[in-house]
């Protein structure tokens, strides 16, 4: 009878150890699920600013403009938004014409509402780009905040003018805010 009781206690101890292990692995799986869920919600509940389109606005050929159409592709508004746009011809930043903006304090950018920013391009540079003798890039930088005001988010992208297709094409970018672009 004592031998049976001894075996029963060993089985009970083994069962207790297995239950402790099952509880540990269940807690670990719950913790990992909570981390993944938090990451999914952090990404889903923040603004995502970006450029929808870049093109020339030449309704007045003597004063060509580059139009940058940007918007918030996320689900919540972006706050304290500052947009900077610079034209770069043959590797050199084009100085903005007098009384023209190269930076815009857009403030609040609501989701899925198009916003526009225009920069002037000198006529001689525009003629050189459209003739194919110069290369044009447009650098767009956006710094903004989400609802948790403490985190600064950013967007930077370069667009190159492709003469063969008469359009601007994305040519690189970054979403790290660690360093100044200009």
Short mmCIF file of N, CA and C in Angstrom, two decimals:
data_model
loop_
_atom_site.label_atom_id
_atom_site.label_comp_id
_atom_site.label_asym_id
_atom_site.label_seq_id
_atom_site.Cartn_x
_atom_site.Cartn_y
_atom_site.Cartn_z
N UNK A 1 0.82 -1.18 0.00
CA UNK A 1 0.00 0.00 0.00
C UNK A 1 0.88 1.27 0.00
N UNK A 2 1.97 1.22 0.76
CA UNK A 2 2.88 2.35 0.78
C UNK A 2 3.55 2.54 -0.58
N UNK A 3 3.82 1.47 -1.28
CA UNK A 3 4.43 1.57 -2.60
C UNK A 3 3.49 2.24 -3.58
N UNK A 4 2.20 1.86 -3.46
CA UNK A 4 1.20 2.52 -4.34
C UNK A 4 1.08 4.01 -4.02
N UNK A 5 1.10 4.31 -2.75
CA UNK A 5 1.01 5.71 -2.33
C UNK A 5 2.23 6.49 -2.81
N UNK A 6 3.42 5.89 -2.76
CA UNK A 6 4.64 6.53 -3.25
C UNK A 6 4.58 6.80 -4.74
N UNK A 7 4.05 5.83 -5.52
CA UNK A 7 3.90 6.05 -6.97
C UNK A 7 2.88 7.14 -7.25
N UNK A 8 1.83 7.19 -6.49
CA UNK A 8 0.79 8.20 -6.68
C UNK A 8 1.34 9.60 -6.43
N UNK A 9 2.19 9.72 -5.41
CA UNK A 9 2.77 11.03 -5.12
C UNK A 9 3.72 11.43 -6.24
N UNK A 10 4.49 10.52 -6.80
CA UNK A 10 5.39 10.84 -7.90
C UNK A 10 4.58 11.28 -9.12
N UNK A 11 3.48 10.59 -9.41
CA UNK A 11 2.62 10.97 -10.54
C UNK A 11 2.02 12.35 -10.28
N UNK A 12 1.59 12.61 -9.05
CA UNK A 12 1.01 13.91 -8.70
C UNK A 12 2.06 15.02 -8.86
N UNK A 13 3.31 14.73 -8.44
CA UNK A 13 4.37 15.73 -8.61
C UNK A 13 4.65 16.00 -10.08
N UNK A 14 4.68 14.92 -10.86
CA UNK A 14 4.90 15.08 -12.31
C UNK A 14 3.77 15.90 -12.92
N UNK A 15 2.54 15.62 -12.52
CA UNK A 15 1.39 16.38 -13.04
C UNK A 15 1.48 17.86 -12.62
N UNK A 16 1.90 18.12 -11.40
CA UNK A 16 2.05 19.50 -10.93
C UNK A 16 3.11 20.24 -11.73
N UNK A 17 4.22 19.56 -12.00
CA UNK A 17 5.29 20.19 -12.79
C UNK A 17 4.80 20.47 -14.21
N UNK A 18 4.08 19.53 -14.79
CA UNK A 18 3.54 19.74 -16.14
C UNK A 18 2.52 20.88 -16.15
N UNK A 19 1.72 21.00 -15.12
CA UNK A 19 0.75 22.10 -15.05
C UNK A 19 1.46 23.45 -14.92
N UNK A 20 2.55 23.50 -14.14
CA UNK A 20 3.33 24.73 -14.02
C UNK A 20 3.94 25.10 -15.37
N UNK A 21 4.49 24.12 -16.10
CA UNK A 21 5.05 24.39 -17.43
C UNK A 21 3.97 24.87 -18.40
N UNK A 22 2.80 24.23 -18.35
CA UNK A 22 1.71 24.66 -19.23
C UNK A 22 1.28 26.08 -18.92
N UNK A 23 1.23 26.43 -17.65
CA UNK A 23 0.87 27.79 -17.24
C UNK A 23 1.92 28.79 -17.73
N UNK A 24 3.21 28.43 -17.60
CA UNK A 24 4.29 29.31 -18.06
C UNK A 24 4.18 29.55 -19.57
N UNK A 25 4.03 28.48 -20.36
CA UNK A 25 3.95 28.64 -21.81
C UNK A 25 2.69 29.39 -22.23
N UNK A 26 1.62 29.20 -21.50
CA UNK A 26 0.39 29.94 -21.79
C UNK A 26 0.59 31.43 -21.50
N UNK A 27 1.26 31.75 -20.40
CA UNK A 27 1.53 33.15 -20.08
C UNK A 27 2.46 33.78 -21.12
N UNK A 28 3.48 33.03 -21.54
CA UNK A 28 4.40 33.53 -22.56
C UNK A 28 3.66 33.80 -23.87
N UNK A 29 2.79 32.88 -24.29
CA UNK A 29 2.02 33.07 -25.52
C UNK A 29 1.09 34.28 -25.41
N UNK A 30 0.50 34.48 -24.25
CA UNK A 30 -0.38 35.64 -24.04
C UNK A 30 0.42 36.93 -24.11
N UNK A 31 1.61 36.94 -23.51
CA UNK A 31 2.47 38.13 -23.54
C UNK A 31 2.88 38.46 -24.97
N UNK A 32 3.28 37.46 -25.76
CA UNK A 32 3.66 37.68 -27.16
C UNK A 32 2.48 38.19 -27.97
N UNK A 33 1.30 37.65 -27.74
CA UNK A 33 0.10 38.11 -28.44
C UNK A 33 -0.19 39.57 -28.10
N UNK A 34 -0.02 39.94 -26.85
CA UNK A 34 -0.23 41.33 -26.44
C UNK A 34 0.78 42.25 -27.13
N UNK A 35 2.05 41.83 -27.27
CA UNK A 35 3.05 42.64 -27.96
C UNK A 35 2.69 42.84 -29.44
N UNK A 36 2.28 41.77 -30.10
CA UNK A 36 1.92 41.87 -31.51
C UNK A 36 0.69 42.75 -31.68
N UNK A 37 -0.30 42.58 -30.83
CA UNK A 37 -1.52 43.39 -30.90
C UNK A 37 -1.20 44.87 -30.68
N UNK A 38 -0.33 45.16 -29.72
CA UNK A 38 0.07 46.54 -29.47
C UNK A 38 0.76 47.14 -30.69
N UNK A 39 1.63 46.37 -31.32
CA UNK A 39 2.33 46.85 -32.52
C UNK A 39 1.35 47.09 -33.65
N UNK A 40 0.38 46.21 -33.83
CA UNK A 40 -0.61 46.39 -34.90
C UNK A 40 -1.43 47.65 -34.66
N UNK A 41 -1.87 47.88 -33.44
CA UNK A 41 -2.65 49.07 -33.14
C UNK A 41 -1.81 50.34 -33.24
N UNK A 42 -0.53 50.26 -32.85
CA UNK A 42 0.34 51.44 -32.96
C UNK A 42 0.51 51.85 -34.41
N UNK A 43 0.60 50.89 -35.30
CA UNK A 43 0.76 51.20 -36.72
C UNK A 43 -0.57 51.66 -37.32
N UNK A 44 -1.66 51.04 -36.92
CA UNK A 44 -2.97 51.37 -37.50
C UNK A 44 -3.49 52.72 -37.01
N UNK A 45 -3.17 53.08 -35.80
CA UNK A 45 -3.72 54.31 -35.22
C UNK A 45 -2.70 55.44 -35.23
N UNK A 46 -2.17 55.72 -36.40
CA UNK A 46 -1.28 56.86 -36.54
C UNK A 46 -1.41 57.40 -37.96
N UNK A 47 -1.08 58.65 -38.14
CA UNK A 47 -1.14 59.21 -39.49
C UNK A 47 0.03 58.72 -40.35
N UNK A 48 -0.21 58.62 -41.64
CA UNK A 48 0.82 58.26 -42.61
C UNK A 48 0.78 59.31 -43.73
N UNK A 49 1.66 60.30 -43.67
CA UNK A 49 1.68 61.32 -44.70
C UNK A 49 2.58 60.88 -45.84
N UNK A 50 2.17 61.22 -47.05
CA UNK A 50 2.95 60.88 -48.21
C UNK A 50 2.52 61.69 -49.41
N UNK A 51 3.24 61.52 -50.50
CA UNK A 51 2.95 62.25 -51.72
C UNK A 51 2.14 61.37 -52.64
N UNK A 52 1.04 61.92 -53.12
CA UNK A 52 0.21 61.18 -54.06
C UNK A 52 0.67 61.41 -55.49
N UNK A 53 1.10 62.65 -55.80
CA UNK A 53 1.50 62.96 -57.17
C UNK A 53 2.34 64.22 -57.21
N UNK A 54 3.28 64.24 -58.15
CA UNK A 54 4.07 65.43 -58.44
C UNK A 54 3.96 65.66 -59.94
N UNK A 55 3.64 66.89 -60.35
CA UNK A 55 3.59 67.19 -61.79
C UNK A 55 3.81 68.69 -62.02
N UNK A 56 4.00 69.03 -63.28
CA UNK A 56 4.17 70.43 -63.66
C UNK A 56 2.81 71.09 -63.82
N UNK A 57 2.74 72.33 -63.39
CA UNK A 57 1.56 73.17 -63.61
C UNK A 57 2.03 74.30 -64.52
N UNK A 58 1.68 74.22 -65.79
CA UNK A 58 2.19 75.18 -66.77
C UNK A 58 1.07 75.99 -67.42
N UNK A 59 0.08 76.37 -66.63
CA UNK A 59 -0.98 77.20 -67.20
C UNK A 59 -0.43 78.57 -67.61
N UNK A 60 0.63 79.03 -66.94
CA UNK A 60 1.33 80.25 -67.31
C UNK A 60 2.76 79.85 -67.67
N UNK A 61 3.07 79.65 -68.97
CA UNK A 61 4.40 79.15 -69.37
C UNK A 61 5.56 80.02 -68.91
N UNK A 62 5.32 81.29 -68.67
CA UNK A 62 6.40 82.17 -68.22
C UNK A 62 6.74 81.92 -66.75
N UNK A 63 5.84 81.29 -66.02
CA UNK A 63 6.05 81.02 -64.59
C UNK A 63 5.68 79.56 -64.29
N UNK A 64 6.50 78.61 -64.72
CA UNK A 64 6.16 77.20 -64.47
C UNK A 64 6.24 76.86 -62.98
N UNK A 65 5.34 76.01 -62.55
CA UNK A 65 5.28 75.57 -61.16
C UNK A 65 5.38 74.05 -61.09
N UNK A 66 5.90 73.57 -59.99
CA UNK A 66 5.86 72.14 -59.69
C UNK A 66 4.82 71.97 -58.61
N UNK A 67 3.81 71.15 -58.88
CA UNK A 67 2.74 70.92 -57.93
C UNK A 67 2.97 69.59 -57.22
N UNK A 68 2.98 69.63 -55.90
CA UNK A 68 3.12 68.43 -55.08
C UNK A 68 1.78 68.20 -54.38
N UNK A 69 1.16 67.07 -54.67
CA UNK A 69 -0.11 66.71 -54.06
C UNK A 69 0.21 65.71 -52.94
N UNK A 70 0.04 66.14 -51.69
CA UNK A 70 0.32 65.25 -50.56
C UNK A 70 -0.94 65.05 -49.76
N UNK A 71 -1.00 63.92 -49.05
CA UNK A 71 -2.16 63.67 -48.19
C UNK A 71 -1.82 62.69 -47.09
N UNK A 72 -2.73 62.56 -46.16
CA UNK A 72 -2.61 61.66 -45.04
C UNK A 72 -3.30 60.35 -45.42
N UNK A 73 -2.52 59.29 -45.59
CA UNK A 73 -3.07 57.99 -45.97
C UNK A 73 -3.50 57.18 -44.75
N UNK A 74 -3.30 57.69 -43.55
CA UNK A 74 -3.68 56.99 -42.33
C UNK A 74 -5.14 57.21 -41.98
N UNK A 75 -5.49 56.82 -40.75
CA UNK A 75 -6.88 56.92 -40.29
C UNK A 75 -7.14 58.05 -39.32
N UNK A 76 -6.08 58.68 -38.81
CA UNK A 76 -6.27 59.77 -37.85
C UNK A 76 -5.47 60.98 -38.30
N UNK A 77 -5.85 62.17 -37.85
CA UNK A 77 -5.17 63.39 -38.31
C UNK A 77 -3.71 63.48 -37.89
N UNK A 78 -2.93 64.11 -38.74
CA UNK A 78 -1.54 64.45 -38.42
C UNK A 78 -1.55 65.86 -37.83
N UNK A 79 -0.74 66.08 -36.82
CA UNK A 79 -0.71 67.37 -36.14
C UNK A 79 0.64 68.04 -36.33
N UNK A 80 0.66 69.36 -36.23
CA UNK A 80 1.90 70.15 -36.31
C UNK A 80 2.71 69.79 -37.56
N UNK A 81 2.06 69.72 -38.69
CA UNK A 81 2.69 69.28 -39.94
C UNK A 81 3.45 70.42 -40.60
N UNK A 82 4.69 70.13 -40.97
CA UNK A 82 5.52 71.08 -41.72
C UNK A 82 6.01 70.37 -42.98
N UNK A 83 5.72 70.96 -44.13
CA UNK A 83 6.08 70.39 -45.42
C UNK A 83 7.15 71.26 -46.06
N UNK A 84 8.23 70.64 -46.51
CA UNK A 84 9.29 71.36 -47.23
C UNK A 84 9.46 70.71 -48.60
N UNK A 85 9.53 71.55 -49.62
CA UNK A 85 9.72 71.06 -50.99
C UNK A 85 10.84 71.86 -51.64
N UNK A 86 11.79 71.15 -52.27
CA UNK A 86 12.90 71.80 -52.94
C UNK A 86 13.11 71.16 -54.30
N UNK A 87 13.35 72.00 -55.30
CA UNK A 87 13.72 71.51 -56.62
C UNK A 87 15.25 71.46 -56.70
N UNK A 88 15.75 70.39 -57.30
CA UNK A 88 17.19 70.21 -57.45
C UNK A 88 17.45 69.95 -58.94
N UNK A 89 18.15 70.89 -59.58
CA UNK A 89 18.46 70.75 -61.00
C UNK A 89 19.96 70.50 -61.14
N UNK A 90 20.28 69.40 -61.79
CA UNK A 90 21.67 68.98 -62.00
C UNK A 90 22.46 68.94 -60.68
N UNK A 91 21.81 68.48 -59.62
CA UNK A 91 22.48 68.31 -58.33
C UNK A 91 22.56 69.54 -57.47
N UNK A 92 22.01 70.67 -57.94
CA UNK A 92 22.07 71.90 -57.15
C UNK A 92 20.66 72.35 -56.79
N UNK A 93 20.48 72.71 -55.52
CA UNK A 93 19.16 73.17 -55.05
C UNK A 93 18.84 74.50 -55.72
N UNK A 94 17.66 74.59 -56.29
CA UNK A 94 17.20 75.81 -56.93
C UNK A 94 16.70 76.77 -55.86
N UNK A 95 17.25 77.98 -55.84
CA UNK A 95 16.80 78.97 -54.86
C UNK A 95 15.36 79.35 -55.17
N UNK A 96 14.51 79.40 -54.14
CA UNK A 96 13.13 79.83 -54.39
C UNK A 96 13.09 81.27 -54.91
N UNK A 97 12.15 81.54 -55.79
CA UNK A 97 11.99 82.91 -56.29
C UNK A 97 11.51 83.78 -55.15
N UNK A 98 11.70 85.10 -55.30
CA UNK A 98 11.30 86.04 -54.25
C UNK A 98 9.81 85.88 -53.95
N UNK A 99 9.46 85.99 -52.69
CA UNK A 99 8.09 85.90 -52.20
C UNK A 99 7.45 84.53 -52.44
N UNK A 100 8.25 83.50 -52.60
CA UNK A 100 7.71 82.15 -52.76
C UNK A 100 8.10 81.31 -51.55
N UNK A 101 7.25 80.38 -51.21
CA UNK A 101 7.51 79.53 -50.05
C UNK A 101 8.18 78.24 -50.49
N UNK A 102 9.09 77.75 -49.67
CA UNK A 102 9.63 76.42 -49.88
C UNK A 102 9.26 75.53 -48.71
N UNK A 103 8.60 76.14 -47.71
CA UNK A 103 8.16 75.39 -46.54
C UNK A 103 6.77 75.87 -46.16
N UNK A 104 5.94 74.92 -45.76
CA UNK A 104 4.55 75.22 -45.43
C UNK A 104 4.22 74.64 -44.07
N UNK A 105 3.68 75.46 -43.19
CA UNK A 105 3.18 74.96 -41.92
C UNK A 105 1.72 74.59 -42.15
N UNK A 106 1.48 73.30 -42.45
CA UNK A 106 0.13 72.84 -42.81
C UNK A 106 -0.74 72.59 -41.59
N UNK A 107 -0.16 72.54 -40.40
CA UNK A 107 -0.95 72.34 -39.18
C UNK A 107 -1.53 70.94 -39.12
N UNK A 108 -2.86 70.86 -39.13
CA UNK A 108 -3.56 69.58 -39.05
C UNK A 108 -3.86 69.10 -40.46
N UNK A 109 -3.47 67.86 -40.75
CA UNK A 109 -3.74 67.26 -42.06
C UNK A 109 -4.68 66.08 -41.81
N UNK A 110 -5.91 66.26 -42.26
CA UNK A 110 -6.93 65.23 -42.05
C UNK A 110 -6.74 64.05 -43.00
N UNK A 111 -7.22 62.88 -42.63
CA UNK A 111 -7.07 61.70 -43.49
C UNK A 111 -7.81 61.84 -44.82
N UNK A 112 -7.16 61.36 -45.87
CA UNK A 112 -7.72 61.26 -47.22
C UNK A 112 -8.24 62.58 -47.79
N UNK A 113 -7.68 63.69 -47.34
CA UNK A 113 -8.01 65.00 -47.91
C UNK A 113 -6.77 65.47 -48.67
N UNK A 114 -6.89 65.71 -49.98
CA UNK A 114 -5.71 66.14 -50.73
C UNK A 114 -5.28 67.56 -50.34
N UNK A 115 -3.97 67.74 -50.26
CA UNK A 115 -3.37 69.04 -49.98
C UNK A 115 -2.34 69.30 -51.07
N UNK A 116 -2.16 70.57 -51.42
CA UNK A 116 -1.27 70.92 -52.52
C UNK A 116 -0.21 71.90 -52.05
N UNK A 117 0.95 71.77 -52.66
CA UNK A 117 2.06 72.69 -52.40
C UNK A 117 2.70 72.98 -53.75
N UNK A 118 2.91 74.26 -54.05
CA UNK A 118 3.49 74.66 -55.32
C UNK A 118 4.85 75.30 -55.08
N UNK A 119 5.81 74.94 -55.94
CA UNK A 119 7.08 75.66 -55.92
C UNK A 119 7.35 76.13 -57.34
N UNK A 120 7.90 77.32 -57.42
CA UNK A 120 8.20 77.91 -58.72
C UNK A 120 9.55 77.39 -59.22
N UNK A 121 9.61 77.22 -60.53
CA UNK A 121 10.85 76.82 -61.18
C UNK A 121 11.17 77.91 -62.20
N UNK A 122 12.38 78.47 -62.18
CA UNK A 122 12.71 79.50 -63.16
C UNK A 122 12.49 78.97 -64.58
N UNK A 123 12.05 79.85 -65.45
CA UNK A 123 11.70 79.44 -66.82
C UNK A 123 12.87 78.81 -67.56
N UNK A 124 14.07 79.36 -67.39
CA UNK A 124 15.22 78.78 -68.09
C UNK A 124 15.53 77.35 -67.62
N UNK A 125 15.37 77.11 -66.32
CA UNK A 125 15.59 75.76 -65.80
C UNK A 125 14.50 74.81 -66.29
N UNK A 126 13.26 75.29 -66.33
CA UNK A 126 12.16 74.47 -66.84
C UNK A 126 12.40 74.09 -68.30
N UNK A 127 12.85 75.06 -69.10
CA UNK A 127 13.12 74.79 -70.51
C UNK A 127 14.24 73.76 -70.67
N UNK A 128 15.27 73.86 -69.83
CA UNK A 128 16.39 72.92 -69.90
C UNK A 128 15.94 71.51 -69.50
N UNK A 129 15.08 71.41 -68.50
CA UNK A 129 14.59 70.10 -68.05
C UNK A 129 13.70 69.48 -69.11
N UNK A 130 12.77 70.24 -69.66
CA UNK A 130 11.85 69.68 -70.67
C UNK A 130 12.54 69.44 -72.01
N UNK A 131 13.69 70.06 -72.23
CA UNK A 131 14.46 69.79 -73.45
C UNK A 131 15.38 68.58 -73.26
N UNK A 132 15.54 68.14 -72.03
CA UNK A 132 16.38 66.98 -71.76
C UNK A 132 17.83 67.29 -71.52
N UNK A 133 18.19 68.56 -71.39
CA UNK A 133 19.60 68.92 -71.17
C UNK A 133 19.94 69.00 -69.68
N UNK A 134 18.93 69.00 -68.81
CA UNK A 134 19.16 69.04 -67.36
C UNK A 134 18.30 67.98 -66.68
N UNK A 135 18.77 67.55 -65.52
CA UNK A 135 18.01 66.59 -64.71
C UNK A 135 17.35 67.32 -63.55
N UNK A 136 16.10 66.95 -63.26
CA UNK A 136 15.35 67.58 -62.18
C UNK A 136 14.92 66.55 -61.17
N UNK A 137 15.15 66.88 -59.90
CA UNK A 137 14.61 66.11 -58.79
C UNK A 137 13.82 67.05 -57.90
N UNK A 138 12.78 66.51 -57.30
CA UNK A 138 12.00 67.25 -56.32
C UNK A 138 12.13 66.50 -55.00
N UNK A 139 12.60 67.21 -53.97
CA UNK A 139 12.76 66.61 -52.65
C UNK A 139 11.60 67.09 -51.78
N UNK A 140 10.86 66.14 -51.22
CA UNK A 140 9.72 66.46 -50.36
C UNK A 140 10.01 65.91 -48.97
N UNK A 141 9.94 66.77 -47.99
CA UNK A 141 10.17 66.39 -46.60
C UNK A 141 8.96 66.83 -45.77
N UNK A 142 8.41 65.91 -44.99
CA UNK A 142 7.26 66.21 -44.14
C UNK A 142 7.58 65.76 -42.72
N UNK A 143 7.45 66.67 -41.77
CA UNK A 143 7.63 66.35 -40.36
C UNK A 143 6.29 66.61 -39.68
N UNK A 144 5.81 65.65 -38.89
CA UNK A 144 4.50 65.78 -38.27
C UNK A 144 4.44 64.96 -36.99
N UNK A 145 3.34 65.13 -36.27
CA UNK A 145 3.14 64.38 -35.03
C UNK A 145 1.81 63.65 -35.10
N UNK A 146 1.76 62.57 -34.36
CA UNK A 146 0.52 61.82 -34.23
C UNK A 146 -0.23 62.30 -33.00
N UNK A 147 -1.22 61.55 -32.57
CA UNK A 147 -2.02 61.99 -31.43
C UNK A 147 -1.25 61.98 -30.11
N UNK A 148 -0.14 61.25 -30.03
CA UNK A 148 0.66 61.20 -28.81
C UNK A 148 1.77 62.24 -28.86
N UNK A 149 1.51 63.45 -29.17
CA UNK A 149 2.40 64.58 -29.39
C UNK A 149 3.89 64.36 -29.13
N UNK A 150 4.28 63.37 -28.35
CA UNK A 150 5.69 63.19 -28.01
C UNK A 150 6.51 62.59 -29.14
N UNK A 151 5.89 61.88 -30.06
CA UNK A 151 6.63 61.20 -31.11
C UNK A 151 6.60 62.01 -32.40
N UNK A 152 7.78 62.35 -32.90
CA UNK A 152 7.85 63.07 -34.17
C UNK A 152 7.98 62.04 -35.29
N UNK A 153 7.12 62.14 -36.27
CA UNK A 153 7.13 61.25 -37.42
C UNK A 153 7.61 62.05 -38.63
N UNK A 154 8.12 61.37 -39.63
CA UNK A 154 8.59 62.10 -40.79
C UNK A 154 8.46 61.26 -42.05
N UNK A 155 8.60 61.96 -43.16
CA UNK A 155 8.53 61.34 -44.48
C UNK A 155 9.46 62.14 -45.37
N UNK A 156 10.30 61.47 -46.12
CA UNK A 156 11.16 62.14 -47.09
C UNK A 156 11.20 61.29 -48.35
N UNK A 157 10.99 61.94 -49.48
CA UNK A 157 11.06 61.20 -50.74
C UNK A 157 11.58 62.11 -51.85
N UNK A 158 12.34 61.50 -52.76
CA UNK A 158 12.83 62.20 -53.94
C UNK A 158 12.02 61.74 -55.14
N UNK A 159 11.72 62.68 -56.02
CA UNK A 159 11.03 62.38 -57.26
C UNK A 159 11.87 62.92 -58.41
N UNK A 160 12.13 62.08 -59.40
CA UNK A 160 12.92 62.48 -60.57
C UNK A 160 11.98 62.67 -61.75
N UNK A 161 12.25 63.73 -62.52
CA UNK A 161 11.45 63.96 -63.71
C UNK A 161 11.94 63.04 -64.81
N UNK A 162 11.03 62.28 -65.37
CA UNK A 162 11.33 61.34 -66.45
C UNK A 162 10.81 61.94 -67.76
N UNK A 163 11.72 62.45 -68.58
CA UNK A 163 11.35 63.16 -69.80
C UNK A 163 10.59 62.26 -70.78
N UNK A 164 11.01 61.01 -70.91
CA UNK A 164 10.36 60.11 -71.88
C UNK A 164 8.87 59.93 -71.61
N UNK A 165 8.49 59.95 -70.34
CA UNK A 165 7.09 59.73 -69.98
C UNK A 165 6.39 61.01 -69.55
N UNK A 166 7.13 62.11 -69.49
CA UNK A 166 6.61 63.40 -69.06
C UNK A 166 5.93 63.28 -67.69
N UNK A 167 6.64 62.64 -66.76
CA UNK A 167 6.09 62.47 -65.42
C UNK A 167 7.21 62.36 -64.39
N UNK A 168 6.83 62.55 -63.13
CA UNK A 168 7.77 62.41 -62.03
C UNK A 168 7.65 60.99 -61.47
N UNK A 169 8.81 60.42 -61.16
CA UNK A 169 8.85 59.06 -60.67
C UNK A 169 9.60 59.05 -59.33
N UNK A 170 9.08 58.28 -58.37
CA UNK A 170 9.75 58.17 -57.07
C UNK A 170 11.14 57.60 -57.26
N UNK A 171 12.12 58.20 -56.58
CA UNK A 171 13.50 57.74 -56.74
C UNK A 171 14.24 57.67 -55.41
N UNK A 172 13.55 57.23 -54.39
CA UNK A 172 14.20 57.03 -53.10
C UNK A 172 13.60 57.87 -52.01
N UNK A 173 13.81 57.43 -50.79
CA UNK A 173 13.27 58.16 -49.65
C UNK A 173 13.67 57.51 -48.35
N UNK A 174 13.12 58.04 -47.27
CA UNK A 174 13.48 57.56 -45.96
C UNK A 174 12.40 58.01 -44.98
N UNK A 175 12.21 57.26 -43.89
CA UNK A 175 11.27 57.68 -42.87
C UNK A 175 11.93 57.81 -41.51
N UNK A 176 13.26 57.98 -41.50
CA UNK A 176 13.98 58.18 -40.25
C UNK A 176 14.15 59.67 -40.01
N UNK A 177 13.83 60.13 -38.84
CA UNK A 177 13.88 61.56 -38.53
C UNK A 177 15.18 61.99 -37.87
N UNK A 178 16.16 61.13 -37.82
CA UNK A 178 17.36 61.40 -37.04
C UNK A 178 18.20 62.53 -37.57
N UNK A 179 18.19 62.77 -38.87
CA UNK A 179 19.09 63.80 -39.40
C UNK A 179 18.34 64.77 -40.30
N UNK A 180 18.88 65.96 -40.38
CA UNK A 180 18.30 66.96 -41.27
C UNK A 180 18.61 66.61 -42.72
N UNK A 181 17.63 66.82 -43.58
CA UNK A 181 17.83 66.54 -44.99
C UNK A 181 18.43 67.76 -45.67
N UNK A 182 18.01 68.95 -45.30
CA UNK A 182 18.50 70.18 -45.90
C UNK A 182 19.12 71.05 -44.83
#
